[in-house]
PDB file of C-alpha atoms in Angstrom:
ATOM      1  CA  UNK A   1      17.642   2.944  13.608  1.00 55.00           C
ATOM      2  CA  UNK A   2      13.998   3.164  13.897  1.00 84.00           C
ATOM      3  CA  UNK A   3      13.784   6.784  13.054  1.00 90.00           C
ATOM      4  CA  UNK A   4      15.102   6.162   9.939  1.00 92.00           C
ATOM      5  CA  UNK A   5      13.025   2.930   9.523  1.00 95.00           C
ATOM      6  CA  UNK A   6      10.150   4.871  10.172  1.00 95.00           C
ATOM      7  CA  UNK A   7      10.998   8.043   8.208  1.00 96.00           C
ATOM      8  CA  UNK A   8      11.867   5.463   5.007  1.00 97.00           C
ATOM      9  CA  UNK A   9       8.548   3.737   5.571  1.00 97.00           C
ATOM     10  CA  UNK A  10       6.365   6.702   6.209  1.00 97.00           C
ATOM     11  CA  UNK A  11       7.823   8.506   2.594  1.00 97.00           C
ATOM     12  CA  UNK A  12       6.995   5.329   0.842  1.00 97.00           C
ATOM     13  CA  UNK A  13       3.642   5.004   2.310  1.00 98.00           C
ATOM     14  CA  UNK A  14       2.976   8.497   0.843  1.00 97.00           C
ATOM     15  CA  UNK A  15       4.883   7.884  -2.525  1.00 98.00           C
ATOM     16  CA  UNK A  16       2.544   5.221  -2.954  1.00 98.00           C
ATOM     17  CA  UNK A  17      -1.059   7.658  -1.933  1.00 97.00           C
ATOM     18  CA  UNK A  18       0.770  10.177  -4.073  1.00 97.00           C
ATOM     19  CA  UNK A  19       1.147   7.933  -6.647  1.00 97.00           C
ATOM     20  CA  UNK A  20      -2.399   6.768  -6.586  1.00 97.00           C
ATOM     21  CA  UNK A  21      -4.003   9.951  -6.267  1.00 97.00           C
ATOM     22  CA  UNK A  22      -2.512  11.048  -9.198  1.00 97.00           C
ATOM     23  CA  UNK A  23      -4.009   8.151 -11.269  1.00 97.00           C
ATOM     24  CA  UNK A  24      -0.308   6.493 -11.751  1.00 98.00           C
ATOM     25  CA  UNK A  25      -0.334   2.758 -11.487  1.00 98.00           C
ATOM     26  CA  UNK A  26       3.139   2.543 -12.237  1.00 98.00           C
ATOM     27  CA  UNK A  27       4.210   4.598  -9.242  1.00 98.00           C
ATOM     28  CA  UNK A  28       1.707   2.745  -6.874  1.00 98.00           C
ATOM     29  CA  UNK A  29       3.637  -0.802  -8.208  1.00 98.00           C
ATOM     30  CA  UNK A  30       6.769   0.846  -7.643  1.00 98.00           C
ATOM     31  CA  UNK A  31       6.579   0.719  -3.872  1.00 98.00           C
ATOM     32  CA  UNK A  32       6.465  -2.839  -4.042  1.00 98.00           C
ATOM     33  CA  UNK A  33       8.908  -5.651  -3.786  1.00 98.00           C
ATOM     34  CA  UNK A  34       9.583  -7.251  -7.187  1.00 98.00           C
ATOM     35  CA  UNK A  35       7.869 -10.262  -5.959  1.00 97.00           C
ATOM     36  CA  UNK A  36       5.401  -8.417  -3.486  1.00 98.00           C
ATOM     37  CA  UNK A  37       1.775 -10.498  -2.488  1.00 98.00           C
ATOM     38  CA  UNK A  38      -1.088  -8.504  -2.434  1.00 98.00           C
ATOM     39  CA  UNK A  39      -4.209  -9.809  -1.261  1.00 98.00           C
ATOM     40  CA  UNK A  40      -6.875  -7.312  -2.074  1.00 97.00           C
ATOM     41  CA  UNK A  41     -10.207  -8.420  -0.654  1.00 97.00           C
ATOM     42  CA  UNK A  42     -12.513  -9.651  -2.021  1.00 96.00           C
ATOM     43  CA  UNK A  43     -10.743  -9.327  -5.415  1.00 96.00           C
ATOM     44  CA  UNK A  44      -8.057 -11.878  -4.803  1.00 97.00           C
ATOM     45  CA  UNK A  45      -4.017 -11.998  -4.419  1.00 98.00           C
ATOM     46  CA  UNK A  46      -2.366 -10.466  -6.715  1.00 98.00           C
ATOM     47  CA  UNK A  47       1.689 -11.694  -7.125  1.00 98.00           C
ATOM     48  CA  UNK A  48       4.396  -9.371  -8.802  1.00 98.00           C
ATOM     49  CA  UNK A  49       4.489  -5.915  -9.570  1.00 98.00           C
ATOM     50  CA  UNK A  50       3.090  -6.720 -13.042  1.00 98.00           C
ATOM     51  CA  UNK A  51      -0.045  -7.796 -11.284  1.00 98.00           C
ATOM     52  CA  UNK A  52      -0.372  -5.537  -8.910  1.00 98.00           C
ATOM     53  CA  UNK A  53       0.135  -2.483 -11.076  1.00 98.00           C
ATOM     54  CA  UNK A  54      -2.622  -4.172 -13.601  1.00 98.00           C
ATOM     55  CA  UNK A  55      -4.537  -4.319 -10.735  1.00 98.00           C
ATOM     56  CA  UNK A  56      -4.187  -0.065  -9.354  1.00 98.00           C
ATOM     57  CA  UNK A  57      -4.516   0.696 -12.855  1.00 98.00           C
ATOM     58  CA  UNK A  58      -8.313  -1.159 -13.448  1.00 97.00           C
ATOM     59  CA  UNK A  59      -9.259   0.083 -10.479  1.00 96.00           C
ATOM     60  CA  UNK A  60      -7.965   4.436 -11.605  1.00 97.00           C
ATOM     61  CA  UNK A  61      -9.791   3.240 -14.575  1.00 97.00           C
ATOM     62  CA  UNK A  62     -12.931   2.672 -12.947  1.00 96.00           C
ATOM     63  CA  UNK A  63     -12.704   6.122 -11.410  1.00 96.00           C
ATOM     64  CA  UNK A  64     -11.571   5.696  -8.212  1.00 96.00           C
ATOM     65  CA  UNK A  65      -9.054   8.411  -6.610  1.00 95.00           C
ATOM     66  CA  UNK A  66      -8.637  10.264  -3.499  1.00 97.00           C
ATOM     67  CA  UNK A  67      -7.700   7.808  -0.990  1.00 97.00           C
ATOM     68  CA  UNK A  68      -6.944   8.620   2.827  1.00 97.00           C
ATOM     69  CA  UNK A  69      -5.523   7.058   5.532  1.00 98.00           C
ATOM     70  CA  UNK A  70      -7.450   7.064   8.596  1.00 98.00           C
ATOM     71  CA  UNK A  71      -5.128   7.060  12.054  1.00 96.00           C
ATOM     72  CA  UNK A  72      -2.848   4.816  10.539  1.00 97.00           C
ATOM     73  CA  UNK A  73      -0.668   2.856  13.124  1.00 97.00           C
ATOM     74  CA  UNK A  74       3.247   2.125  12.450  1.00 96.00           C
ATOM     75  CA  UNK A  75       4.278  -0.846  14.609  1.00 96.00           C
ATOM     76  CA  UNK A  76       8.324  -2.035  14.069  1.00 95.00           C
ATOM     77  CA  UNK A  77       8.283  -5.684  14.019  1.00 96.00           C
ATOM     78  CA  UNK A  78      12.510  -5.713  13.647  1.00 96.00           C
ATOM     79  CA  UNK A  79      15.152  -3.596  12.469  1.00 94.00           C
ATOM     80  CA  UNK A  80      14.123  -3.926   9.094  1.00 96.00           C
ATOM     81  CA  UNK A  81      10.458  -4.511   9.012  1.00 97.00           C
ATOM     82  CA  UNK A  82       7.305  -1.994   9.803  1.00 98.00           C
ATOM     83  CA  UNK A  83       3.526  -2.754   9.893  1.00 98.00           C
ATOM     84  CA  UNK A  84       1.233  -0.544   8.920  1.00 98.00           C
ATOM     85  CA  UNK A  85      -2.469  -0.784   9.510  1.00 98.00           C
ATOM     86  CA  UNK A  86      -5.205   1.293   9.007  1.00 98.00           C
ATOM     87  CA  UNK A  87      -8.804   2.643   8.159  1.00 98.00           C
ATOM     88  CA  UNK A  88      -9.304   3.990   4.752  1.00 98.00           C
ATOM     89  CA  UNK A  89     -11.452   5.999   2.334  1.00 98.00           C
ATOM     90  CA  UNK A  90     -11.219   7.057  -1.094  1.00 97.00           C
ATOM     91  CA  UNK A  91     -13.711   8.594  -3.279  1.00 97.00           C
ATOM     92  CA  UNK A  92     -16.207   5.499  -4.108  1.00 95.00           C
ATOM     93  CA  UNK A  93     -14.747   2.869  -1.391  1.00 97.00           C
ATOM     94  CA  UNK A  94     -13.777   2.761   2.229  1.00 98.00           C
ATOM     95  CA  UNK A  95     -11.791  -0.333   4.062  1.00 98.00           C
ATOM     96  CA  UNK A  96      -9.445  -1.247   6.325  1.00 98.00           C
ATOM     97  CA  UNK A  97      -5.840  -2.184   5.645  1.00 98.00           C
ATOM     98  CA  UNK A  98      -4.915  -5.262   7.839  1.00 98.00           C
ATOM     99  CA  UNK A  99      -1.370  -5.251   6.782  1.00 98.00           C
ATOM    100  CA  UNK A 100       0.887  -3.139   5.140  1.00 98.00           C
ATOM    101  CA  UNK A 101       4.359  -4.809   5.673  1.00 98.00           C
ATOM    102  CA  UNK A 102       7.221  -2.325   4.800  1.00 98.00           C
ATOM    103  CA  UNK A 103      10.601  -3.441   4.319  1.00 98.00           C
ATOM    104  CA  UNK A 104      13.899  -1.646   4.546  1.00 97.00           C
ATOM    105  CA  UNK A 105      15.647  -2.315   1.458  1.00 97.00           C
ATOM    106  CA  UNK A 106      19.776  -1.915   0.773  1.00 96.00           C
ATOM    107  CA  UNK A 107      18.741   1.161  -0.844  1.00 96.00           C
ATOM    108  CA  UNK A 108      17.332   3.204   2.200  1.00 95.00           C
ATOM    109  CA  UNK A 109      13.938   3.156   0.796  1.00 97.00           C
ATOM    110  CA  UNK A 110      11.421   0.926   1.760  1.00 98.00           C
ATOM    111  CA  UNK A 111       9.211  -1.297   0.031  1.00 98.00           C
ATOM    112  CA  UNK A 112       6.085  -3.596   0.219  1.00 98.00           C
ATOM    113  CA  UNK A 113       6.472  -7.177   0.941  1.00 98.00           C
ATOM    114  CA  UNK A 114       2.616  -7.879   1.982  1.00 98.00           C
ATOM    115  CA  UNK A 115       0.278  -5.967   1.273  1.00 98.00           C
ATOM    116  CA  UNK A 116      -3.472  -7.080   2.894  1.00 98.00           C
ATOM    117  CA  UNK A 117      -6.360  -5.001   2.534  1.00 98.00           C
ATOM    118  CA  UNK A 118     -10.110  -5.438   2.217  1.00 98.00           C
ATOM    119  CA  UNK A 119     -13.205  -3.456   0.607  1.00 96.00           C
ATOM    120  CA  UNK A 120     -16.034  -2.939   2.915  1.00 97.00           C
ATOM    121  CA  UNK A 121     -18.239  -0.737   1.381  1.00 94.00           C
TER     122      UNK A 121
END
C-alpha cells in the first residue's frame, strides 16, 4: 500500500509544480480537496478551492514562476495520509513548506487537505 500511496502522492505533488510553472491556477487548485485549508504565510488561510486558486492565480500574476522543491521529505502518517515537507525556491521567493498533507482519495489520486507554507524571503 504505501508504494502506491507514495507513487499517487508524489504525481500530484508534481501535477501541482507542473501546474504552477505553467502559470495555471486552475490546475494548482485542482490538487486540492474541495474544502482544502491553506495557510500561506504571511498572507493568511485561504479555505476552498475558489480561494486558493484566486490566490495561485494573483500570485502568476505578479510574475512569479519556476518553483522547486528542495530535498523534499515524504513521511506516511497512515494508510491514507502522506506529509510532505520541504525547502523551496521559485523565481522571486524562497520558503519552506511545513506541511503538505496528501490524501488518498477513492479515486487513486491524491489530494491536498492542508496545505502550510511560509515566505521567507
Amino acid at each position: 500500500m504505501s508504494s502506491t500511496l507514495l507513487n499517487a502522492v508524489k504525481l500530484a505533488s508534481e501535477t501541482w509544480k507542473n501546474g504552477f510553472n505553467s502559470q495555471d491556477a486552475k490546475q494548482c487548485a485542482g490538487q486540492y480537496e474541495a474544502n482544502a485549508t491553506m495557510n500561506a504565510r504571511p498572507f493568511g488561510e485561504f479555505v476552498g478551492r475558489d480561494a486558493i486558486e484566486a490566490f495561485w492565480q494573483n500570485l502568476i500574476n505578479e510574475g512569479f514562476n519556476s518553483v522547486e522543491y528542495i530535498e523534499p521529505n515524504f513521511s506516511i502518517v497512515d494508510d491514507n495520509t502522506v506529509l510532505l515537507t520541504s525547502s523551496w525556491k521559485m523565481n522571486k521567493a524562497h520558503g519552506v513548506i511545513h506541511k503538505e498533507l496528501w490524501v488518498l482519495q477513492q479515486d487513486g489520486s491524491a489530494k491536498l487537505a492542508d496545505d502550510d507554507f511560509e515566505v521567507l524571503g
